[in-house]
Coordinates of C-alpha atoms and ligand atoms in Angstrom, one line a residue:
X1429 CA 0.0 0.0 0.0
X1430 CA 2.8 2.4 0.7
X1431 CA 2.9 5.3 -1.6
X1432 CA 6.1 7.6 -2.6
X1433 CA 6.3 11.0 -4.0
X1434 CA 9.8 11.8 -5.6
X1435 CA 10.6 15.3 -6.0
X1436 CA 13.6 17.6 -6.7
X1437 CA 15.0 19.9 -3.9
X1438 CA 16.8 22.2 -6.2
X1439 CA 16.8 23.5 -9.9
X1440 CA 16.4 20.5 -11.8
X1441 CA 19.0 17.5 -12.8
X1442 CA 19.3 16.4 -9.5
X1443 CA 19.7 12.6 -10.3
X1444 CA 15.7 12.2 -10.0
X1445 CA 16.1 9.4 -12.7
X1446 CA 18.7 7.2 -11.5
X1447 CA 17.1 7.4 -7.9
X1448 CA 13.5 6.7 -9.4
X1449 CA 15.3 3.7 -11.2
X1450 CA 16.9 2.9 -8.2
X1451 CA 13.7 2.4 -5.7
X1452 CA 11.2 1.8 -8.2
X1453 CA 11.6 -2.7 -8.2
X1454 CA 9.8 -1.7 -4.9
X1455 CA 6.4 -0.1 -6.5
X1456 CA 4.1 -1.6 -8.7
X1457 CA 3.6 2.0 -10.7
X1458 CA 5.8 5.0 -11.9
X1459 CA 3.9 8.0 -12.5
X1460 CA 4.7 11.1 -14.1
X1461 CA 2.4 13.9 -12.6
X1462 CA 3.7 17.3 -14.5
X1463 CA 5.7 18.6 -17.1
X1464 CA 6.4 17.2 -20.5
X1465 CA 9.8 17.1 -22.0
X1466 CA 11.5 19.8 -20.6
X1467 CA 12.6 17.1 -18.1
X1468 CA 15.8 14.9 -19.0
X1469 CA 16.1 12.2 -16.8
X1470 CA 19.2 9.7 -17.0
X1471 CA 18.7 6.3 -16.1
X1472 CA 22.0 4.2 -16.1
X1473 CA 20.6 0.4 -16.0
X1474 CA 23.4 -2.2 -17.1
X1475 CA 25.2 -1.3 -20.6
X1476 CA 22.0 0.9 -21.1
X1477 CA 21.8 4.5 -20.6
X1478 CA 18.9 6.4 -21.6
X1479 CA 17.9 10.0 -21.5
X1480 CA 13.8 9.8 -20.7
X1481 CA 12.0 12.9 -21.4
X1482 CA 8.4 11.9 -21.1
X1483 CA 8.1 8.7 -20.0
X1484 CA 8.8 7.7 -16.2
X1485 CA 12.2 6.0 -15.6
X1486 CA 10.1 2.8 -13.8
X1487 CA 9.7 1.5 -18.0
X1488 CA 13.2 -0.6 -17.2
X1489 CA 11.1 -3.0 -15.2
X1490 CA 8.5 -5.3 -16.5
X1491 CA 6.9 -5.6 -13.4
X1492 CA 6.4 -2.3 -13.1
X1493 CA 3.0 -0.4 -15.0
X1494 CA 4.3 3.1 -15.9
X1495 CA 1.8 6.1 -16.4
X1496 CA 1.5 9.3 -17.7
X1497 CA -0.8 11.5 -15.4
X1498 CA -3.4 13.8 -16.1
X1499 CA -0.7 16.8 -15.2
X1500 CA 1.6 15.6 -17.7
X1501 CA 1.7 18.0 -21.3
X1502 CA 3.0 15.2 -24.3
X1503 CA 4.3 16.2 -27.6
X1504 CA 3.1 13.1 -28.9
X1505 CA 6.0 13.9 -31.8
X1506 CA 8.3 13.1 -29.0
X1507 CA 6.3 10.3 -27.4
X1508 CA 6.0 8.5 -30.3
X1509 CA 9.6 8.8 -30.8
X1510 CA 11.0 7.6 -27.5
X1511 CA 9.3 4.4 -27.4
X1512 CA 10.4 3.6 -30.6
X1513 CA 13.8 4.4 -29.3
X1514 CA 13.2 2.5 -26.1
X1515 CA 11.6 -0.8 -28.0
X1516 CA 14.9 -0.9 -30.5
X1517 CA 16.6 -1.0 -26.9
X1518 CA 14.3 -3.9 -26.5
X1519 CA 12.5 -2.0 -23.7
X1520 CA 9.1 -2.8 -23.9
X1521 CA 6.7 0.1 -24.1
X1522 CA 3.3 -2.3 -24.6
X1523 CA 2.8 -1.6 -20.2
X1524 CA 2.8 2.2 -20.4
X1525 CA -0.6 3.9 -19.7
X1526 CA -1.3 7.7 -21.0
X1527 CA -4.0 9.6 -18.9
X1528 CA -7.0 10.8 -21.8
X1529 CA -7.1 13.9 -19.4
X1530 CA -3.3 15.0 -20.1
X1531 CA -3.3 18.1 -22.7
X1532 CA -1.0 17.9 -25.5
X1533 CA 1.6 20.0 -27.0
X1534 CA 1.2 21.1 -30.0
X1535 CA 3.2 22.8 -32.8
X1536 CA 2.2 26.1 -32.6
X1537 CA 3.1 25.8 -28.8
X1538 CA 6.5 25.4 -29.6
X1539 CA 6.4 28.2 -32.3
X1540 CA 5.3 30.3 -29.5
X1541 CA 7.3 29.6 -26.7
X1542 CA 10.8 30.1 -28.9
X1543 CA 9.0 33.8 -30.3
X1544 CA 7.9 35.0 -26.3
X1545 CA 11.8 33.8 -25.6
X1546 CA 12.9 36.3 -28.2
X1547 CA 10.7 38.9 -27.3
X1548 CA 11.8 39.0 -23.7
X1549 CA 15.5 39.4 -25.0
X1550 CA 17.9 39.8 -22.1
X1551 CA 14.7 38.7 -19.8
X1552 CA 14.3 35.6 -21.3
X1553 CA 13.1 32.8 -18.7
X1554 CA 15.7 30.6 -20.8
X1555 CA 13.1 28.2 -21.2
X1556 CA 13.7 24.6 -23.1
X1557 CA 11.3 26.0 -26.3
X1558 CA 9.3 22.9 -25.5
X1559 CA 6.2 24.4 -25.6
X1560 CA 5.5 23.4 -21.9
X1561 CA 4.4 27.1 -21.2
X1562 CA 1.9 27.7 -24.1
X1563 CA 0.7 24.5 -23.5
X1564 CA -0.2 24.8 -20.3
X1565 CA -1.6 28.3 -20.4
X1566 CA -4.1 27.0 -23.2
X1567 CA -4.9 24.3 -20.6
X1568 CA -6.0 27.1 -17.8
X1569 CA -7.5 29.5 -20.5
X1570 CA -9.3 26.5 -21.0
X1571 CA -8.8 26.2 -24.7
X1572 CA -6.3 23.3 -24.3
X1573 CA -6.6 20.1 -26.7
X1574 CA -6.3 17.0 -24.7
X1575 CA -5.1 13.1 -25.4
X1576 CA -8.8 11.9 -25.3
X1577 CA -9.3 15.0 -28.1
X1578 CA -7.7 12.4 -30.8
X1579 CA -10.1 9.7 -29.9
X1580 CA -12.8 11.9 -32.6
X1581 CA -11.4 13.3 -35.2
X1582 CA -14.1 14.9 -35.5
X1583 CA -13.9 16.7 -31.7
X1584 CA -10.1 17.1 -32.8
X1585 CA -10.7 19.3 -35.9
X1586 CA -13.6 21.3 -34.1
X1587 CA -10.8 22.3 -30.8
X1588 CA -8.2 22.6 -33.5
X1589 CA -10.2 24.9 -35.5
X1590 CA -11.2 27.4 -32.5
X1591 CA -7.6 27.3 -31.3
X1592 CA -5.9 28.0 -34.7
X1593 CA -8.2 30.6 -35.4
X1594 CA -6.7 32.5 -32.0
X1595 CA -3.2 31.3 -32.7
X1596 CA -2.6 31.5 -36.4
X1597 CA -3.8 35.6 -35.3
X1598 CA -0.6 35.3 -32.6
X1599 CA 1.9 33.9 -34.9
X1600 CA 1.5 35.9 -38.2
X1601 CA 0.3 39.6 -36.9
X1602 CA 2.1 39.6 -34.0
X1603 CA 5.4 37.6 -34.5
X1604 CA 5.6 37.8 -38.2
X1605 CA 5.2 33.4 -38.4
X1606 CA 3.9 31.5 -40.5
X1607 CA 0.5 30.0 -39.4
X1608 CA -1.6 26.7 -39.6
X1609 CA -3.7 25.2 -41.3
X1610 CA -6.0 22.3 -39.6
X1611 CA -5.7 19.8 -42.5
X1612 CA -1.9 19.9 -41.6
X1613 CA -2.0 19.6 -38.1
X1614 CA -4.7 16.3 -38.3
X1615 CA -1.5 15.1 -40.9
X1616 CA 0.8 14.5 -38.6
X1617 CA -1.4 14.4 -35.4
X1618 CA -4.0 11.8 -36.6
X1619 CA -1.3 9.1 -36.8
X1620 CA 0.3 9.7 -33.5
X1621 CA -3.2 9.0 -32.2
X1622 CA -3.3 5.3 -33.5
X1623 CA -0.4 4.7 -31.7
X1624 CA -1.4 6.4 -28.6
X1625 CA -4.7 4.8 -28.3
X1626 CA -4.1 1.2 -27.1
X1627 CA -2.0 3.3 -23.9
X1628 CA -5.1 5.8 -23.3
X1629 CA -6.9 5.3 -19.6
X1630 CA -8.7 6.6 -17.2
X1631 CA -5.3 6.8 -15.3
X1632 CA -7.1 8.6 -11.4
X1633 CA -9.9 5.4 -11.8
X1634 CA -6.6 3.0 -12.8
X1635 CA -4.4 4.6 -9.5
X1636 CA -6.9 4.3 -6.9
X1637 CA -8.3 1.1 -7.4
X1638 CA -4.5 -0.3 -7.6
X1639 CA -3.8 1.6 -4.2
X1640 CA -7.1 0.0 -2.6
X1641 CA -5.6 -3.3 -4.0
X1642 CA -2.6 -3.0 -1.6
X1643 CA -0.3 -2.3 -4.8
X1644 CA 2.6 -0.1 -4.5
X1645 CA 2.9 3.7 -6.3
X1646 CA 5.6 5.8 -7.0
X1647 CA 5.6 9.7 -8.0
X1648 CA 8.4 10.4 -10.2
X1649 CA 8.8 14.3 -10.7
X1650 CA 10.1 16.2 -12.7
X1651 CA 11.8 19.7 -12.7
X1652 CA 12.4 20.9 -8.9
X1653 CA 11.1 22.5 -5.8
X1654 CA 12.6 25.8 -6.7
X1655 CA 11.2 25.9 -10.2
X1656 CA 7.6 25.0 -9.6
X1657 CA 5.0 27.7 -10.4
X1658 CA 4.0 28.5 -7.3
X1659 CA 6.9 28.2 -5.0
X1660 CA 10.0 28.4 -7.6
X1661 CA 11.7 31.5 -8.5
X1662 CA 8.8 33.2 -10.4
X1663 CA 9.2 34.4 -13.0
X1664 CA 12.2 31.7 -13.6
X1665 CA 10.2 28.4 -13.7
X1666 CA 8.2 26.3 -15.3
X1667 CA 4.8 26.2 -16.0
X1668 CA 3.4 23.2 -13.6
X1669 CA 3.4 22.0 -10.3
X1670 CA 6.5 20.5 -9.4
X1671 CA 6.4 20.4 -5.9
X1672 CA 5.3 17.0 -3.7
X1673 CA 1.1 18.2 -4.0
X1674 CA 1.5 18.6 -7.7
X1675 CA 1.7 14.7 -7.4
X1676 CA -1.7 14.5 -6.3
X1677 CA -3.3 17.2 -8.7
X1678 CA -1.1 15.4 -11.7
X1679 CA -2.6 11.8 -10.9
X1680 CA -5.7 12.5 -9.3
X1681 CA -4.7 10.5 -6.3
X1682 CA -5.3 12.1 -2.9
X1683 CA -2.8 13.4 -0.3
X1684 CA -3.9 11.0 2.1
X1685 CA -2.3 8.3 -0.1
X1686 CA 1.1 9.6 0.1
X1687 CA 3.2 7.9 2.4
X1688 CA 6.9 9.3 1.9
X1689 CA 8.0 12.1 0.0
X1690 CA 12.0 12.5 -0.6
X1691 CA 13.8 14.8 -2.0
X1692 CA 16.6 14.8 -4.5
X1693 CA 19.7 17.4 -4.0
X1694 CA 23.2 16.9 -5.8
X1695 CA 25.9 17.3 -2.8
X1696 CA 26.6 21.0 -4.9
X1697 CA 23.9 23.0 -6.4
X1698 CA 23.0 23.7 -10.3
X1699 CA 20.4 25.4 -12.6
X1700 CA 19.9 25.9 -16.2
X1701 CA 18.1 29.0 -17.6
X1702 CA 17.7 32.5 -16.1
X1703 CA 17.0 33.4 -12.5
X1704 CA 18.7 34.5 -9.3
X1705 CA 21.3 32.0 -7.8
X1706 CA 23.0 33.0 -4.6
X1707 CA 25.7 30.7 -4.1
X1708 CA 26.3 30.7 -8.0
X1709 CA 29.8 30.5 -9.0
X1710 CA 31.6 32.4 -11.8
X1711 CA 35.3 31.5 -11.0
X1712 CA 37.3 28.0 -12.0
X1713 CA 35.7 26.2 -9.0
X1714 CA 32.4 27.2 -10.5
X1715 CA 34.1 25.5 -14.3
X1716 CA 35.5 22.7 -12.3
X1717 CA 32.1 21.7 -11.1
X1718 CA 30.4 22.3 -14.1
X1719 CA 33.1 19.6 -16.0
X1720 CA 33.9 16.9 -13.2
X1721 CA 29.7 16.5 -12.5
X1722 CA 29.5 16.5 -16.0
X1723 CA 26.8 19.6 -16.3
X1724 CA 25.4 19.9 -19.1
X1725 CA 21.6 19.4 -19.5
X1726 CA 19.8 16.3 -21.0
X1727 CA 17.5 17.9 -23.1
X1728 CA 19.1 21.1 -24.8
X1729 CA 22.6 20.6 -24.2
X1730 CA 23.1 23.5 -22.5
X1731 CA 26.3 24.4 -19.9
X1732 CA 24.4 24.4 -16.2
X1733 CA 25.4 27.1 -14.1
X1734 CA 27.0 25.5 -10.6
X1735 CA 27.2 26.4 -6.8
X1736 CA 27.7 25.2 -3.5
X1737 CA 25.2 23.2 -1.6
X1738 CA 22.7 25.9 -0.2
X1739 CA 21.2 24.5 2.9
X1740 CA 18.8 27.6 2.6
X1741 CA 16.9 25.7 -0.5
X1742 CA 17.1 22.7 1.1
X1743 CA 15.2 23.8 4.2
X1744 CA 12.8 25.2 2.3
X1745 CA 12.6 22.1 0.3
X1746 CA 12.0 20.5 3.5
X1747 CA 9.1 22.3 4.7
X1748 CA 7.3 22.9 1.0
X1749 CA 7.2 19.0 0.0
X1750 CA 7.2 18.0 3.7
X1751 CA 9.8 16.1 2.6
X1752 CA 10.3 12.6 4.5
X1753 CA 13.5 11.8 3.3
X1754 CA 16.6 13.5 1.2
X1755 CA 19.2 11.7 -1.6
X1756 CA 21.8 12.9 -2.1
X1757 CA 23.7 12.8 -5.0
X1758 CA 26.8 13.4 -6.8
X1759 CA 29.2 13.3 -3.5
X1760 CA 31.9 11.9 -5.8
X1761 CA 32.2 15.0 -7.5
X1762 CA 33.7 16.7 -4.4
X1763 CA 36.1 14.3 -4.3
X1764 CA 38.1 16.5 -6.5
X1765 CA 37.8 19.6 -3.8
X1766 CA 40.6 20.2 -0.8
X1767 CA 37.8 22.3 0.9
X1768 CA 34.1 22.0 0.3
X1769 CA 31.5 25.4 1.3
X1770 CA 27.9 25.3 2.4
X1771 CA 25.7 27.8 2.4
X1772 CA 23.8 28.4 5.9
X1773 CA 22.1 31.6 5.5
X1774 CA 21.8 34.7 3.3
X1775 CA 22.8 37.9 4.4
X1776 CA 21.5 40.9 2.3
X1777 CA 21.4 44.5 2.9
X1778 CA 22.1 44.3 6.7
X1779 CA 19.5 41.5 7.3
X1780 CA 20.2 37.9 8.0
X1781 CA 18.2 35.0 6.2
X1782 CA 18.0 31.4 7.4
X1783 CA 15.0 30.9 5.5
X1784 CA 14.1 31.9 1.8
X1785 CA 13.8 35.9 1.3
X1786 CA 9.8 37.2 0.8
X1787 CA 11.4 39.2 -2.3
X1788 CA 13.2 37.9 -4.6
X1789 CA 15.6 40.9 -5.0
X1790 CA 17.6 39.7 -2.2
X1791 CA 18.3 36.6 -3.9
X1792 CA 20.5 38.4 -6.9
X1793 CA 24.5 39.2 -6.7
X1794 CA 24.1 42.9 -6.1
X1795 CA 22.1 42.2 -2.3
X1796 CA 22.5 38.5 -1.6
X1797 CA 26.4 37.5 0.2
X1798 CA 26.1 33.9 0.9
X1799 CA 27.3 32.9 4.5
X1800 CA 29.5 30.0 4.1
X1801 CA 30.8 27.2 6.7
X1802 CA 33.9 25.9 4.9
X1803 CA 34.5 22.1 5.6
X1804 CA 37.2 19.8 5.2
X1805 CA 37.3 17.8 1.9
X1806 CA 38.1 14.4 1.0
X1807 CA 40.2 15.6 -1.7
X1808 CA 42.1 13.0 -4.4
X1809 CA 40.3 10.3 -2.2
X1810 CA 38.0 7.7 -5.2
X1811 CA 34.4 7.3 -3.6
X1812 CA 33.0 5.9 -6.3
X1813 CA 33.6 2.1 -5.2
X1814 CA 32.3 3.0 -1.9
X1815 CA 29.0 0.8 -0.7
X1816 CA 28.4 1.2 3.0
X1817 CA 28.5 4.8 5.2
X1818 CA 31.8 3.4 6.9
X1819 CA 33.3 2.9 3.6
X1820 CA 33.5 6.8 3.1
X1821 CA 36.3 8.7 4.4
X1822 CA 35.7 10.8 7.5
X1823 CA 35.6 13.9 6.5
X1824 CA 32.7 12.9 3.3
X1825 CA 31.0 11.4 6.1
X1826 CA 30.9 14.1 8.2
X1827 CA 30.3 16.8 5.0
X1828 CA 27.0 13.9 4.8
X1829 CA 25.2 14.2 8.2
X1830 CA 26.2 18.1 8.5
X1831 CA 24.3 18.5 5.2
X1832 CA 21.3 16.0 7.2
X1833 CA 21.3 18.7 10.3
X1834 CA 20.9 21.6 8.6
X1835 CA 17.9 20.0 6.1
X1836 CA 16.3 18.6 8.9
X1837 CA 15.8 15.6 7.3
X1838 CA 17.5 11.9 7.0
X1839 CA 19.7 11.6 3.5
X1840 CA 18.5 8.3 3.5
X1841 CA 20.4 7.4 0.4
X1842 CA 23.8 8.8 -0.9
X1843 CA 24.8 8.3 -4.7
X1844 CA 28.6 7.8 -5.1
X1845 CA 28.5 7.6 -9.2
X1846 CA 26.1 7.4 -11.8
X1847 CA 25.6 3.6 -12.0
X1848 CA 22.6 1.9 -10.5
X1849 CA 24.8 0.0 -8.0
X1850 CA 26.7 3.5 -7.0
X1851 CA 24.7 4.1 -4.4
X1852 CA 25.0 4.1 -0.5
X1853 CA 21.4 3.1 1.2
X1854 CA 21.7 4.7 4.6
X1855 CA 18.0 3.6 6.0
X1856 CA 15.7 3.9 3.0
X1857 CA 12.8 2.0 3.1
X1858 CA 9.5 2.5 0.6
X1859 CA 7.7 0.8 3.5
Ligands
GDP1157 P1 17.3 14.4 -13.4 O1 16.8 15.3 -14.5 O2 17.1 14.8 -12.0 O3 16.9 12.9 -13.7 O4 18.9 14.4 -13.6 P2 19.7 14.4 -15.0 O5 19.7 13.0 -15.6 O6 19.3 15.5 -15.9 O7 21.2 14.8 -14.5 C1 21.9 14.0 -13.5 C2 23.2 13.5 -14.1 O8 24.0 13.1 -13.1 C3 23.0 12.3 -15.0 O9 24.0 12.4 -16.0 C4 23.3 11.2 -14.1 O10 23.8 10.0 -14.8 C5 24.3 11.7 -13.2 N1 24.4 11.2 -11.8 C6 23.3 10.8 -11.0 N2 23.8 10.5 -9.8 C7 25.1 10.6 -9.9 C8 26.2 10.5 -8.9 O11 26.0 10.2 -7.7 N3 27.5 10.8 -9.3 C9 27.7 11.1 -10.6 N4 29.0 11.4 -10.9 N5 26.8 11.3 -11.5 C10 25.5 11.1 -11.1
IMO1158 P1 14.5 17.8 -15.1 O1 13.2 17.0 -14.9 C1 16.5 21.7 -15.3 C2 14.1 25.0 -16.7 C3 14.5 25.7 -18.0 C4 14.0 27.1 -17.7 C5 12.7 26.9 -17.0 C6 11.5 27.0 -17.8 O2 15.5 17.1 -16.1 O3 15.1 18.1 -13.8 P2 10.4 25.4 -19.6 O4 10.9 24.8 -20.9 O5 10.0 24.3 -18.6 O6 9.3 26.4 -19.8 O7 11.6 26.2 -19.0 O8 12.8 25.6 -16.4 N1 13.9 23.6 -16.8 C7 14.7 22.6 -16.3 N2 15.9 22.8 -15.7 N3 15.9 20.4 -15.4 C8 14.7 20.3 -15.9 O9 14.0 19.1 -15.9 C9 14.0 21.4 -16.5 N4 12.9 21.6 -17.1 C10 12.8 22.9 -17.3 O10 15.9 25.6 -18.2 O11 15.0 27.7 -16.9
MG1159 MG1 17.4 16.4 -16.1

């Protein structure tokens, strides 16, 4: 019965995939509740390494039933695509389910998301050009096409038509683009439809009746904490509900039903895209993070921006997820650091901050000085073979359960490397 929400603590890229990958032989379903494929999650199973953008990283298991929920967007261009990859990898895709109620991306989404980036210029959110914004505004202007949409073609041309007849206005007075037509989108879209259909379900019906049959669920987000709508870095987000409630709006399964809820933070700190960053760093410990962890994102290829571990986000983490549990990843890449900083406050025009700032000013270069406890690094030492909490030098375990004091939460399991089996269980249980 015991459910799980997985969420990240941070910006994004936190490892959510290999952990997901990692717990999920323990639940019965993976569930992606929000986003589309903006995400980029690695999963590292064997000789295989995939990079998943829409569908949940439980797929590596056939005893696992993976789902797309209600709060998901699909670009069913991109859907259709990655289980084509994942079946030439001879990864089955016949078990995944797609929510009807999920909206879908469409291309004059994507048209629209790379013009309002250029418009913004210098303000650009630095979004993925996914579409994932227009998308999901359509969905709460209420104008959104959904997966159940492509059931009738005949539903699908009437939605198409009324939206098109807004949009193709958008993209050729106001951006100069070329518009569509709705023979052209049914083109391409009809087909994708026939391939979807044998996945479509009633996915909130599907959920609960497995919960009530004692079977095990897991939440797999996507994005992070600190870029969810509502408690991110407005305006530098994304356009859902990333946090640990959006699992329950993005699956239409209750909050009751949640059992655990960890959170995923790398042992440093990352972000892609615009937005304020207080313990960013812009000097060659800043480029040596960035190319030992390997940061560069999934999905666009772009460099990550790096930072210390900032205990301030991870409180705050804490309390908006109610986080049970933490992972924490990527402690191998401080191997390659003789000292290692945390950040344990903000201070910012005379004021003090253990908790996040009210306005967002604070959190930029010009206000925000970081306050830093420098610790004692494990430097030259390999952690990567490391399997047990003894196993670690001293000083890695200590950086460890000074990171779990100041979250206020157990780091109940520690990644070492990217492999599956490069991972340190320090008192996780799904149970
Ligand atoms: P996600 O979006 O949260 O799933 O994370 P990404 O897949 O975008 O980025 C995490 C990257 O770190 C991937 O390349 C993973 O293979 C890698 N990774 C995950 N855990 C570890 C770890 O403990 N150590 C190292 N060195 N790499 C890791
Ligand atoms: P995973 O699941 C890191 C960032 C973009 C941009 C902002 C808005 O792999 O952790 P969007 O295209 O969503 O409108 O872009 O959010 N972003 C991510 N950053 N990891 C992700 O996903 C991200 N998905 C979106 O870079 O700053
Ligand atoms: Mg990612």
């Amino acid at each position: 019965m015991p459910s799980t929400v997985l969420v990240g603590a941070q910006w994004g890229d936190e490892g959510k995939g290999k952990i997901t990958d990692l717990i999920a032989q323990d639940f019965d379903y993976v569930v992606r509740y929000q986003g589309g494929n903006n995400a980029g999650h690695t999963v590292i199973h064997g000789d295989k390494k995939l990079a998943l953008h829409l569908i949940p990283s439980g797929i590596m298991y056939d005893t696992i039933t993976p789902v797309i929920g209600n709060g998901v967007v699909i670009d069913p261009r991109v859907l259709v695509d990655e289980m084509a990859k994942l079946e030439a990898q001879g990864i089955s895709c016949e078990r995944l389910v797609i929510s009807c109620d999920a909206h879908i991306i469409m291309p004059y989404h994507i048209d629209l998301d790379g013009a309002s980036e250029k418009r913004l210029g210098k303000n650009k959110i630095g979004t993925t050009r996914r579409g994932i914004g227009p998308c999901y505004q359509d969905k709460f202007s209420r104008i959104g096409i959904r997966v159940q949409d492509l059931l009738d073609e005949k539903i699908f041309r009437q939605k198409l038509e009324t939206a098109l007849a807004e949009k193709n206005e958008i993209l050729t007075k106001i951006y100069g683009m070329p518009g569509y037509t709705v023979d052209q989108i049914c083109e391409e879209y009809l087909p994708y439809a026939e391939i979807i259909r044998p996945h479509m379900a009633e996915t909130a019906h599907l959920l609960n009746r497995a919960y009530a049959d004692g079977k095990n669920i897991l939440f797999e987000g996507a994005q992070a904490t600190l870029l969810d709508i509502d408690h991110g870095t407005y305006p530098f987000v994304t356009s859902s509900s990333c946090c640990a409630g959006g699992a329950c709006i993005g699956s239409g399964v209750g909050p009751k039903k949640v059992d655990k809820v960890i959170g995923i933070s790398k042992a440093y700190i990352t972000r892609v895209g615009s937005g304020p960053f207080p313990t960013e760093l812009f000097d060659e410990t800043g480029e040596k993070l960035c190319q030992i962890g390997g940061e560069y994102g999934v999905t666009t290829g772009r460099k990550r921006r790096t930072g210390w571990f900032d205990a301030v986000i991870a409180r705050y983490a804490t309390d908006v997820n109610s986080l049970t549990d933490m992972a924490l990843t990527k402690l191998d890449v401080l191997s390659a650091f003789d000292t290692i900083k945390v950040c344990v406050a903000y201070k910012a025009d005379g004021t003090t901050y253990d908790y996040f700032p009210m306005q967002q000013s604070v959190l930029y270069p010009k206000h925000v000085e970081p306050v830093y406890e420098e610790l004692p690094g494990w430097y030259g030492q390999d952690i990567t073979g490391c399997r047990s909490f003894e196993e670690l030098p001293a000083n890695a375990q200590r950086y460890v359960t000074y990171l779990e004091e100041l979250c206020g939460v157990p780091m109940s399991i520690v990644a070492v490397g990217p492999d599956r089996d490069q991972t340190i269980f320090r008192g996780w249980s799904s149970k």
